XYZ file of C-alpha atoms in Angstrom:
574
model
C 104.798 137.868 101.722
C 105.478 139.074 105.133
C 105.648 136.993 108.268
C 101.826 138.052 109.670
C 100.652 137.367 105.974
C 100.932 133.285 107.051
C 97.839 131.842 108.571
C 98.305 130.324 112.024
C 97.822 126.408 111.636
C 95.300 124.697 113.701
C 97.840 122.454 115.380
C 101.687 123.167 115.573
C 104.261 121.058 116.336
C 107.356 121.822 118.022
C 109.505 122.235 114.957
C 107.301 124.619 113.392
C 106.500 126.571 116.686
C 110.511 126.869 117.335
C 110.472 128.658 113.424
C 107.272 130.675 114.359
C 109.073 132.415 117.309
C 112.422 132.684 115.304
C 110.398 134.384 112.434
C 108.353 136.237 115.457
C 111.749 137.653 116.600
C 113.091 139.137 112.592
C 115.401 136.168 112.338
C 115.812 136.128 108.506
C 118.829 133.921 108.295
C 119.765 130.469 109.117
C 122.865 128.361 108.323
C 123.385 124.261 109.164
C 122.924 120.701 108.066
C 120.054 119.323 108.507
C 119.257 115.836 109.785
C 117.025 114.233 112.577
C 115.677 115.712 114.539
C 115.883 119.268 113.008
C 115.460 118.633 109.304
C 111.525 119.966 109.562
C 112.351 122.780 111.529
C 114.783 123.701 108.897
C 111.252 123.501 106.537
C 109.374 125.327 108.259
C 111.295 127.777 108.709
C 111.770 128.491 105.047
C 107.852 128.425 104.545
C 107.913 131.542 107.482
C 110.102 133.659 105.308
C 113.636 132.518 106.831
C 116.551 131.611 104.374
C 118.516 128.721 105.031
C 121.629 127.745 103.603
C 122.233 124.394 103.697
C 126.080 123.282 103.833
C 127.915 120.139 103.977
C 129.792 120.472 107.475
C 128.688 122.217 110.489
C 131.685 123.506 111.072
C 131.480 125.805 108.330
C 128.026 126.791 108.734
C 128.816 127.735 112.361
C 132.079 130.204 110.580
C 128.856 131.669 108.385
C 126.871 131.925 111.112
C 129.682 133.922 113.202
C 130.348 136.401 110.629
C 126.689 136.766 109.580
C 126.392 138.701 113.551
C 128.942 140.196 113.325
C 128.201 141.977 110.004
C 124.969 142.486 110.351
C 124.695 142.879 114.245
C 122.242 140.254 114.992
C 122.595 137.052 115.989
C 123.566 134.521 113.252
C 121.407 131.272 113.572
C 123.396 127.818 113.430
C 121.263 124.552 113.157
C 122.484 121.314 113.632
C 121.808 117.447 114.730
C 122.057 116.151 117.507
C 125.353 114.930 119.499
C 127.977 115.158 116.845
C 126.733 117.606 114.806
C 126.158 119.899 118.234
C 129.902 119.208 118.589
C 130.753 119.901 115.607
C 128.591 123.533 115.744
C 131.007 124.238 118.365
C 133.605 125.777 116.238
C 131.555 128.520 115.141
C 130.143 128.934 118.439
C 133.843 128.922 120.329
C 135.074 131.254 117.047
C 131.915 133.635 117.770
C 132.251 133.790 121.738
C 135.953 134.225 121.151
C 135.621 137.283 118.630
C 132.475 138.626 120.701
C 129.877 138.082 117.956
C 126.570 137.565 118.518
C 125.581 133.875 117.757
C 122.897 131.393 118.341
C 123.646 127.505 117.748
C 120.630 125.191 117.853
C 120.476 122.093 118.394
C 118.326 118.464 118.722
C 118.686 116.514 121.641
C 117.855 112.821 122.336
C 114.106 112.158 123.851
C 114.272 113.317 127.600
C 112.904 109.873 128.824
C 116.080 108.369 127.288
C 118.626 110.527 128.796
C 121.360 107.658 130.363
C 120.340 105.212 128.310
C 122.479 105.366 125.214
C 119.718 106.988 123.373
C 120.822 107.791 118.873
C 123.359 110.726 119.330
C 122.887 111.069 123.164
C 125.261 113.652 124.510
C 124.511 115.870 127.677
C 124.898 119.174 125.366
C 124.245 121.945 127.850
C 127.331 120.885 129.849
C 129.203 120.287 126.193
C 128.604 124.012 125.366
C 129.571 125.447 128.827
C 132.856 126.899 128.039
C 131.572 128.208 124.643
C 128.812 129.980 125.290
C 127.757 132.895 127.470
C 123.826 131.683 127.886
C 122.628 128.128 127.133
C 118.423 127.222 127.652
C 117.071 123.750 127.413
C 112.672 123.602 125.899
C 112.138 120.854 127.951
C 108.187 121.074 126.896
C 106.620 122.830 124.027
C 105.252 125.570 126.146
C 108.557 126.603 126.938
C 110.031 127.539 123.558
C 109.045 131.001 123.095
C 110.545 131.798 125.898
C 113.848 129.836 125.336
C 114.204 131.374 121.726
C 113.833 134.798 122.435
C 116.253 134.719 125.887
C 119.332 133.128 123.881
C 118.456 135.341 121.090
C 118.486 138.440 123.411
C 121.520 137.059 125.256
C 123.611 136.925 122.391
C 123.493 140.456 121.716
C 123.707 141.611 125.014
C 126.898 143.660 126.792
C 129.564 142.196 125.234
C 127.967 139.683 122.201
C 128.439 136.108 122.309
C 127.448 132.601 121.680
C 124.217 131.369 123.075
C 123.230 127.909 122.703
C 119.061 126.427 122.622
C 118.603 122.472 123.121
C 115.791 121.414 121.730
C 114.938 117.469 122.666
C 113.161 115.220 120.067
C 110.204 114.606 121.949
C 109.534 118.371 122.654
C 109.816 118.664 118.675
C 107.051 116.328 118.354
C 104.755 117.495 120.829
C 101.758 119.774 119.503
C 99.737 122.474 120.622
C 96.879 124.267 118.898
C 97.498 127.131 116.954
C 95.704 129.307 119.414
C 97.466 128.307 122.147
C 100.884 128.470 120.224
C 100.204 132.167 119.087
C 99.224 133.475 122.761
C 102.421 131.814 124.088
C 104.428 133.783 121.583
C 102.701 136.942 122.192
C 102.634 136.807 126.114
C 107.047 135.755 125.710
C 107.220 138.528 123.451
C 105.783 140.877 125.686
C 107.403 140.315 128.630
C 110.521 139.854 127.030
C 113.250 141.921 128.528
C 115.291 142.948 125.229
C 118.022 144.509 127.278
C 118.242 141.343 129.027
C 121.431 143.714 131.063
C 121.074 147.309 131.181
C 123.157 149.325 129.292
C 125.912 151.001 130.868
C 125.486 154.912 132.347
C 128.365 156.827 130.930
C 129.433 159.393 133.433
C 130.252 162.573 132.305
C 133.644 162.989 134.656
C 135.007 160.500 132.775
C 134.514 161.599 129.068
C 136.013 165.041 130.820
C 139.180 162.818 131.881
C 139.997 161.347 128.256
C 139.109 164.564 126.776
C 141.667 166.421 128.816
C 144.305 163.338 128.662
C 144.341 163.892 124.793
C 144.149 167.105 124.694
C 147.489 167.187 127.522
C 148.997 164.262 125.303
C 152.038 165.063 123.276
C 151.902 162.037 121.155
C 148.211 160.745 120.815
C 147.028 157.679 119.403
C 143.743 156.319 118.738
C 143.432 152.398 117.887
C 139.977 150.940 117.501
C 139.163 147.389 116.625
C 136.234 145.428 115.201
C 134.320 146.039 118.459
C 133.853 149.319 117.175
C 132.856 147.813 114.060
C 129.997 145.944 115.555
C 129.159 148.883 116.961
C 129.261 150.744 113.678
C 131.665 153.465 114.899
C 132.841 154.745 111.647
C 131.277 158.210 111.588
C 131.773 159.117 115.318
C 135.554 158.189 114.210
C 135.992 160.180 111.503
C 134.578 163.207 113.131
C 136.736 162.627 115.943
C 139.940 162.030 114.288
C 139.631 164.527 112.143
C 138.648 167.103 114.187
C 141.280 166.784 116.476
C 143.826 165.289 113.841
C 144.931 162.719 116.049
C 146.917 159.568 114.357
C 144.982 156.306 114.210
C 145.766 152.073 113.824
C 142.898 149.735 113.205
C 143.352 146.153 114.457
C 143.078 144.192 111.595
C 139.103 143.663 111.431
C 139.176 146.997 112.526
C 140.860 147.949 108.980
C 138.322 150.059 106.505
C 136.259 151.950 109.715
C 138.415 154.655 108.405
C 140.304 153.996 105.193
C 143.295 152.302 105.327
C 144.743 155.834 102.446
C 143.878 158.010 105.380
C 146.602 160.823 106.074
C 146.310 160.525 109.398
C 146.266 156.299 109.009
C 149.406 154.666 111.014
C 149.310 151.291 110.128
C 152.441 151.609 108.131
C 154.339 153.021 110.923
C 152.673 150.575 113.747
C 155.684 149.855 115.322
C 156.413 153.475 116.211
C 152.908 153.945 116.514
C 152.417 151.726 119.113
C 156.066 152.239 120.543
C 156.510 156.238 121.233
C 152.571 157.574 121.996
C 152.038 158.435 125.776
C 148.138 158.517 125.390
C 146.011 155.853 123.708
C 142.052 155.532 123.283
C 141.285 151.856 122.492
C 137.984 151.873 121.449
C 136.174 148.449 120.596
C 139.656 146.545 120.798
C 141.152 144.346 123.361
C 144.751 144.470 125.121
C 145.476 140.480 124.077
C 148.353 138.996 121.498
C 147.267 141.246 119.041
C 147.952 144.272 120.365
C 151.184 142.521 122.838
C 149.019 142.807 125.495
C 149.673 147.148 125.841
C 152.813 145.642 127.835
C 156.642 146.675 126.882
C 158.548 146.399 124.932
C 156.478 147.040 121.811
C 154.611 149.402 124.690
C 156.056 152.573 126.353
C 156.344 151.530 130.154
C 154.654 155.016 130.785
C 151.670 155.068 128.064
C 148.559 155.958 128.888
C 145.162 153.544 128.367
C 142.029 154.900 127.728
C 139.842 151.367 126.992
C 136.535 151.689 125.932
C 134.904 148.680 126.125
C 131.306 147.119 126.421
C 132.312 144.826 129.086
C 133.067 145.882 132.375
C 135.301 142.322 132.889
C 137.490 143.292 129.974
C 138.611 147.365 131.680
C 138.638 145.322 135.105
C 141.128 142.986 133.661
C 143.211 145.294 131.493
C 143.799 147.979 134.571
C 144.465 150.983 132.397
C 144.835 154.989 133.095
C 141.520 155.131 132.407
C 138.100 152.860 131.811
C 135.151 153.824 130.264
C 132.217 150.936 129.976
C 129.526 151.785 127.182
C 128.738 151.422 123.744
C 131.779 152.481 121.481
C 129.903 154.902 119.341
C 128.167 156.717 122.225
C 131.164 156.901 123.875
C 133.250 158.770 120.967
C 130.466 160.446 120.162
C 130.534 161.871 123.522
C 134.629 162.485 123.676
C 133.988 164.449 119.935
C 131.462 166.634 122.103
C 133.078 167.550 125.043
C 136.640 168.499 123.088
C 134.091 170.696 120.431
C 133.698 172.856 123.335
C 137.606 173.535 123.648
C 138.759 172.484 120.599
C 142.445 171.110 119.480
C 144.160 169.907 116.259
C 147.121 168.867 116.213
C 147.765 169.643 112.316
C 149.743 168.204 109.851
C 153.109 169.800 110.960
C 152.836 168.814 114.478
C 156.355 166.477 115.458
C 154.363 163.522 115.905
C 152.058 163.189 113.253
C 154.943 164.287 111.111
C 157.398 161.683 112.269
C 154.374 159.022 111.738
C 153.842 160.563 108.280
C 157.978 160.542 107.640
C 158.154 156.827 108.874
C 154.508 155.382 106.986
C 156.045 157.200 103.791
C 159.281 155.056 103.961
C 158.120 151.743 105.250
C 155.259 152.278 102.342
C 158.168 152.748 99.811
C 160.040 149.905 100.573
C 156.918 147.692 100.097
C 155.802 149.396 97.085
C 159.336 148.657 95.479
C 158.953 145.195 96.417
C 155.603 145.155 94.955
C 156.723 146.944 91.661
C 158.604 143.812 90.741
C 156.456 140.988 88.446
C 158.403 137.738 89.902
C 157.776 134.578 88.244
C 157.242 131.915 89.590
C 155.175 134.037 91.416
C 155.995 134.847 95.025
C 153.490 136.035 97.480
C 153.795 139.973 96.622
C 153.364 139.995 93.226
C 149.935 138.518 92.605
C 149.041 140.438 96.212
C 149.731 143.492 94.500
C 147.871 142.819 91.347
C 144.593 141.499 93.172
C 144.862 144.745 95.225
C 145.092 146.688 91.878
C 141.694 144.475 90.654
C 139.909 145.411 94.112
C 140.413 148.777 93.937
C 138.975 149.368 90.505
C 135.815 148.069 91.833
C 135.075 150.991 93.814
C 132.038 151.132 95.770
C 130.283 148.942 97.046
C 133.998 147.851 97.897
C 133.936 143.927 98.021
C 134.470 142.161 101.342
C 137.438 140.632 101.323
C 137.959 137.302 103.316
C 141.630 136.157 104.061
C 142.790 133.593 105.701
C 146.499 131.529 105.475
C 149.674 131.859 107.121
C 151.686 134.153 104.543
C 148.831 134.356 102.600
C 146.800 136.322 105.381
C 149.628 138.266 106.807
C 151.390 139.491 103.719
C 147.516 140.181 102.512
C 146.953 142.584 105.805
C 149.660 144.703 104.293
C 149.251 144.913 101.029
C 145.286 144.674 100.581
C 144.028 148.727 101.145
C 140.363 148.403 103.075
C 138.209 151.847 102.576
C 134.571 150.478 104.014
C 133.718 149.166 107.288
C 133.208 145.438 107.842
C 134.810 144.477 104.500
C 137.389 142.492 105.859
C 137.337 138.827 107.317
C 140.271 136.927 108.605
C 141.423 134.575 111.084
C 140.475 136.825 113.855
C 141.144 137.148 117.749
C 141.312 132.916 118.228
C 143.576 132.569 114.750
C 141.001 130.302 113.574
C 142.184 128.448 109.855
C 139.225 126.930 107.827
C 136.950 130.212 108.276
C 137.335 131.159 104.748
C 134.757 129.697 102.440
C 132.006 130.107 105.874
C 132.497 133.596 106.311
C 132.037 133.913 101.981
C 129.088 132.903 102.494
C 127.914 134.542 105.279
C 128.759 137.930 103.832
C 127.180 137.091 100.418
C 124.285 136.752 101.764
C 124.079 139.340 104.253
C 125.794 142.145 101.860
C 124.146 140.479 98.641
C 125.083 144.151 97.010
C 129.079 143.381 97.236
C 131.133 141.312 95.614
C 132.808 139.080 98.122
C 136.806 138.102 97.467
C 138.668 135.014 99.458
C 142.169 135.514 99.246
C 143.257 132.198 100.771
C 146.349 130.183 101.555
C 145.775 126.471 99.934
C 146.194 124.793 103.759
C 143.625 127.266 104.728
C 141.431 126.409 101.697
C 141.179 122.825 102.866
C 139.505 122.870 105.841
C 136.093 123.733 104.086
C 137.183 123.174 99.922
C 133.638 121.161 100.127
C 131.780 124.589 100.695
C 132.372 125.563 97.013
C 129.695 123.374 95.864
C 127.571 125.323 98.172
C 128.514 128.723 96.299
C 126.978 127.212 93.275
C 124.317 125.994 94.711
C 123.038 129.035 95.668
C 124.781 131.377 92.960
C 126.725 133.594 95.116
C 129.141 136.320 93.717
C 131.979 135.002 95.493
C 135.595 134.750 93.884
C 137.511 132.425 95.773
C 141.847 133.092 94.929
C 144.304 130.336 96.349
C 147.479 130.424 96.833
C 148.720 127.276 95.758
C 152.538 126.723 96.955
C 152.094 122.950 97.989
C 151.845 123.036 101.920
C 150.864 124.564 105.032
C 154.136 127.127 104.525
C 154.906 125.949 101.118
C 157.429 122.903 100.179
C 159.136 120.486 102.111
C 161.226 122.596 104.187
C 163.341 119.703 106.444
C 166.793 119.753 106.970
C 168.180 116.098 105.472
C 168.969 115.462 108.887
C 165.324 115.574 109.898
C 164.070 113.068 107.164
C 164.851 109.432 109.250
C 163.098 106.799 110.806
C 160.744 104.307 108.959
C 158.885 106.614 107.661
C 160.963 108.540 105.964
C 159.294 108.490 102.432
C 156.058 110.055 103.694
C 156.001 113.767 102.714
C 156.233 116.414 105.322
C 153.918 117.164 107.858
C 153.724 120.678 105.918
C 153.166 118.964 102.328
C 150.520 118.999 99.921
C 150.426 117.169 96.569
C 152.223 119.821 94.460
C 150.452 121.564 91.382
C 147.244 120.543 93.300
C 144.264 121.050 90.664
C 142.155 123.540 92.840
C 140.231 125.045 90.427
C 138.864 122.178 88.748
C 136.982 121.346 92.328
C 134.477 123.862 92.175
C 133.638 122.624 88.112
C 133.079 119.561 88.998
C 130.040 121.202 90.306
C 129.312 123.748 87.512
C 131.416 126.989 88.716
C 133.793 128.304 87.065
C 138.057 127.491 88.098
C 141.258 129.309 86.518
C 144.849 127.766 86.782
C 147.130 130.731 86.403
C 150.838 131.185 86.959
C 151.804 135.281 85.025
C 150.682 138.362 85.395
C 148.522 138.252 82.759
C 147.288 135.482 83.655
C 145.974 136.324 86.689
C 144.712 139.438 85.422
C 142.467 138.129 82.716
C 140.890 135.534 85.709
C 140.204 138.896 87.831
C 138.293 140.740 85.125
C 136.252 138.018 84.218
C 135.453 136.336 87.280
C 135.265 140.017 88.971
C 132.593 140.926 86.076
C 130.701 137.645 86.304
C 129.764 137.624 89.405
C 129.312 133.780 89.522
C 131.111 131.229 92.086
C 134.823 130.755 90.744
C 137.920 129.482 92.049
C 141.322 130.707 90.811
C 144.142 128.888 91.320
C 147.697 130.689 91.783
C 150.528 128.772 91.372
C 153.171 129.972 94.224
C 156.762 129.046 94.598
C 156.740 126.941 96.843
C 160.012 128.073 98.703
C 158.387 131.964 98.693
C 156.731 131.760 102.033
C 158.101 132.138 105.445
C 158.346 129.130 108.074
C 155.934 131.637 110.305
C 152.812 133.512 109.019
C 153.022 136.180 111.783
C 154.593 138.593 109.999
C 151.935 141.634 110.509
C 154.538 143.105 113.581
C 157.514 143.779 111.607
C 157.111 147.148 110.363
């Protein structure tokens, strides 16, 4: 049943009129917990054709939420209480804003008349959400909503995506309107709804003609692109360009998959040269922060040359490179691929710098395969890394998406785990953010229902949301949840004796975990399906089965627990 196919009520209330417009604007999505004031909204919105999946902890609802815009490019819908659970909502909304997805928390609010008077779950939210979000509106009458939902709706999306927060007070949620009345409203806000809410950037033509001709003049050309390009869905403009002109690329690492990570012309393997020796770089969809050291020596040359293309204006006017084009990633390579068609270059596979790139990815991919060749029990990191690699692959297409998060666990994963589709890969992202994992499962479960999805997790990283599993099973999702079990947030207690004094003494380490932790027998407590494995084989047999299934599981790999590094940030070092 479609959306129209629902007759309009002869009296709406504010709950269901907020899940009229949200249905009115193609939302077909929802995460939260539900809870006064918002638990009929949550209804309603399921009888208008909207989806909601209910979890236990707003936090990671607001994670599913995140990833749900960014992989499907619209905004992902959090719902939550009021006061704490609003609070709460804002680690998805901060993670969202952060990574420049599109995202829409909602919230109840106390009844306006008791504003100041330490109303249930009072909290002045608008001015909670400031630095979070790039648009906040308050419905402070029923009248208003229509218009409220579909301006943070078409904020959110807007230049460069973001979170946008709607307050919606109790008292507006229980006001009512006729079903007439509510159905004009939403058609006079839809129609003068500006869905460009900012107009898109005008691409001038002189400057396509300057990065065209700094390429083509470059001796040692890079292209990186990052998952701004991915929200953009760049891949085919990409490919066409790289190929055409031949031109070496590196994907941040959300950015890994837009082109496959077995590309010839692929550089991640040789990053540190890369990134060291090219004199001409188009960024496209990525920014100049931590992850890419800021475009600043020494992992810079002092004398490179930045081509950014970004959505946002703020982010070239910040950055200060060679050259900055604002505008939509894919228009804007599309437009590069055009004007160097007319005058065409390729730099081929025997040109010195794609050669030395080749020459250097070659041996830094040989020294990790030999590591990688080598079954090591107990296990360390590699060797199950390389096996669960082996079990991806043999998937095929649709590839799986594969969420990681950890310390080791995500950084030794980033090198060893080969992405070949867009958007297939979810990790800690721009902020770093730990507890995303089982969230952003779900989220692209549900929004890629065709895919497998596969959490390769460190078991700190696990933690955060552990609860969420029962949520897989709930719902049935084909989601395979691996953990890396090796006792701590790096692995075992790794003080010097001179550290362990004082009274306390006997406590574990800050770092500690109870060792041989029973992982998988969490998610069976609620009917899914958990594997303890410590071999090869082991771990093998869990893959096929679980992979085949298609059914919520948790495997659980026992790791050394002196195998990891003190550090996690080990993605720089080749």
């Amino acid at each position: 049943m479609s959306n129209s196919d629902h007759q309009t009520p002869s009296a709406v209330d504010g709950n269901t009129f907020v899940a009229m417009c949200l249905a009115r604007a193609g939302v077909d999505r929802m995460f939260g917990v539900v809870g006064i004031p918002v638990t009929s909204l949550a209804n309603r919105a399921v009888g208008l054709g909207i989806r909601f999946i209910a979890f236990h902890n707003e936090q990671s609802a607001g994670y599913a939420a995140s990833a749900y815009g960014y992989l499907t490019g619209r905004p992902g819908i959090l719902l939550t209480v009021s006061g704490p659970g609003c609070v709460h909502g804002l680690a998805g909304l901060s993670n969202a804003t952060v990574n420049t997805w599109p995202m829409v928390l909602i919230s109840g609010s106390c009844d306006q008349k008791d504003v100041g008077r330490g109303d249930f779950q009072e909290l002045d939210q608008i001015e909670a959400v400031k630095p979070f979000s790039k648009y906040s509106a308050k419905a402070t009458d029923i009248t208003k909503i229509p218009s409220c939902v579909f301006s943070v709706l078409d904020w959110a999306v807007s230049g460069r995506p973001g979170g946008c927060y709607l307050d919606l007070p109790t008292d507006v949620l229980h006001q009512t309107i006729s079903g007439t009345e509510a159905q004009k409203l939403i058609d006079d806000a839809d129609s003068c709804r500006n869905k460009e809410v900012i107009a898109k950037p005008i691409v001038e033509h002189s400057e396509i003609e300057k990065a065209a001709a700094l390429l083509r003049q470059a001796e040692r050309p890079l292209i990186v692109f990052g998952k701004g390009a991915a929200i953009s869905r760049a891949e085919n403009a990409l490919k066409n360009l790289v190929e055409s002109t031949g031109i070496p690329f590196l994907p941040t690492p959300m950015g890994k998959g837009l082109l496959p990570d077995n590309h010839e012309l692929a550089a991640t393997a040789a990053r540190s040269l890369a990134i060291g020796k090219c004199d001409v770089v188009l960024i496209v969809g990525a920014r100049l922060n931590w992850l890419l050291h800021f475009g600043e020596p020494p992992k810079w040359s002092k004398d490179v040359k930045f081509i950014l293309v970004n959505v946002d204006k703020e982010e070239i006017e910040l950055r200060k490179p060679c050259l900055g084009i604002v505008g939509d990633a894919t228009k804007v390579v599309e437009m590069i691929h055009k004007e160097i068609k007319d005058d065409p270059f390729c730099l081929g596979k025997s040109h010195p710098w794609v050669e030395a790139l080749t020459k250097k990815s070659k041996e830094n991919v040989s020294k990790m395969e030999a590591q990688l060749a080598k079954d090591v029990v107990p296990f360390n990191f590699m060797t199950p890394m390389r096996i669960i690699r082996d079990a991806i692959l043999q998937l095929g297409s649709p590839a799986p998406v594969v969420v990681s998060e950890g310390a080791n666990t995500m950084d030794v994963g980033r090198s060893v785990l080969v992405q070949t589709e867009p958007r297939t890969r979810l990790d800690a992202g721009t902020w770093g953010t730990m507890g995303v994992g089982l969230g952003y499962c779900i989220a692209a479960a549900v929004a890629s229902p065709e895919r497998l999805v596969v959490a390769v997790e460190g078991d700190s990283g696990f933690g955060f949301s552990a609860m969420e599993v029962e949520t897989l099973v709930r719902y049935q999702l084909p989601v395979v949840v691996i953990v890396f079990n090796n006792g701590g947030v790096y692995g075992g207690d790794r003080r010097n004796p001179e550290e362990i004094t004082g009274p306390y003494k006997e406590d574990p380490a800050p770092t500690s975990f109870v060792p041989g932790a029973s992982y998988h027998l969490l998610i069976e407590a609620f009917g899914g399906k958990g594997y303890l494995v410590g071999t090869p084989d082991e771990l093998r047999s869990a893959l096929t089965e679980s992979f085949s299934a298609r059914k919520p599981a948790v495997i659980n790999v026992t790791i050394d627990p002196y195998a990891g590094a003190e550090s996690g940030r080990l993605q720089h070092k080749n």
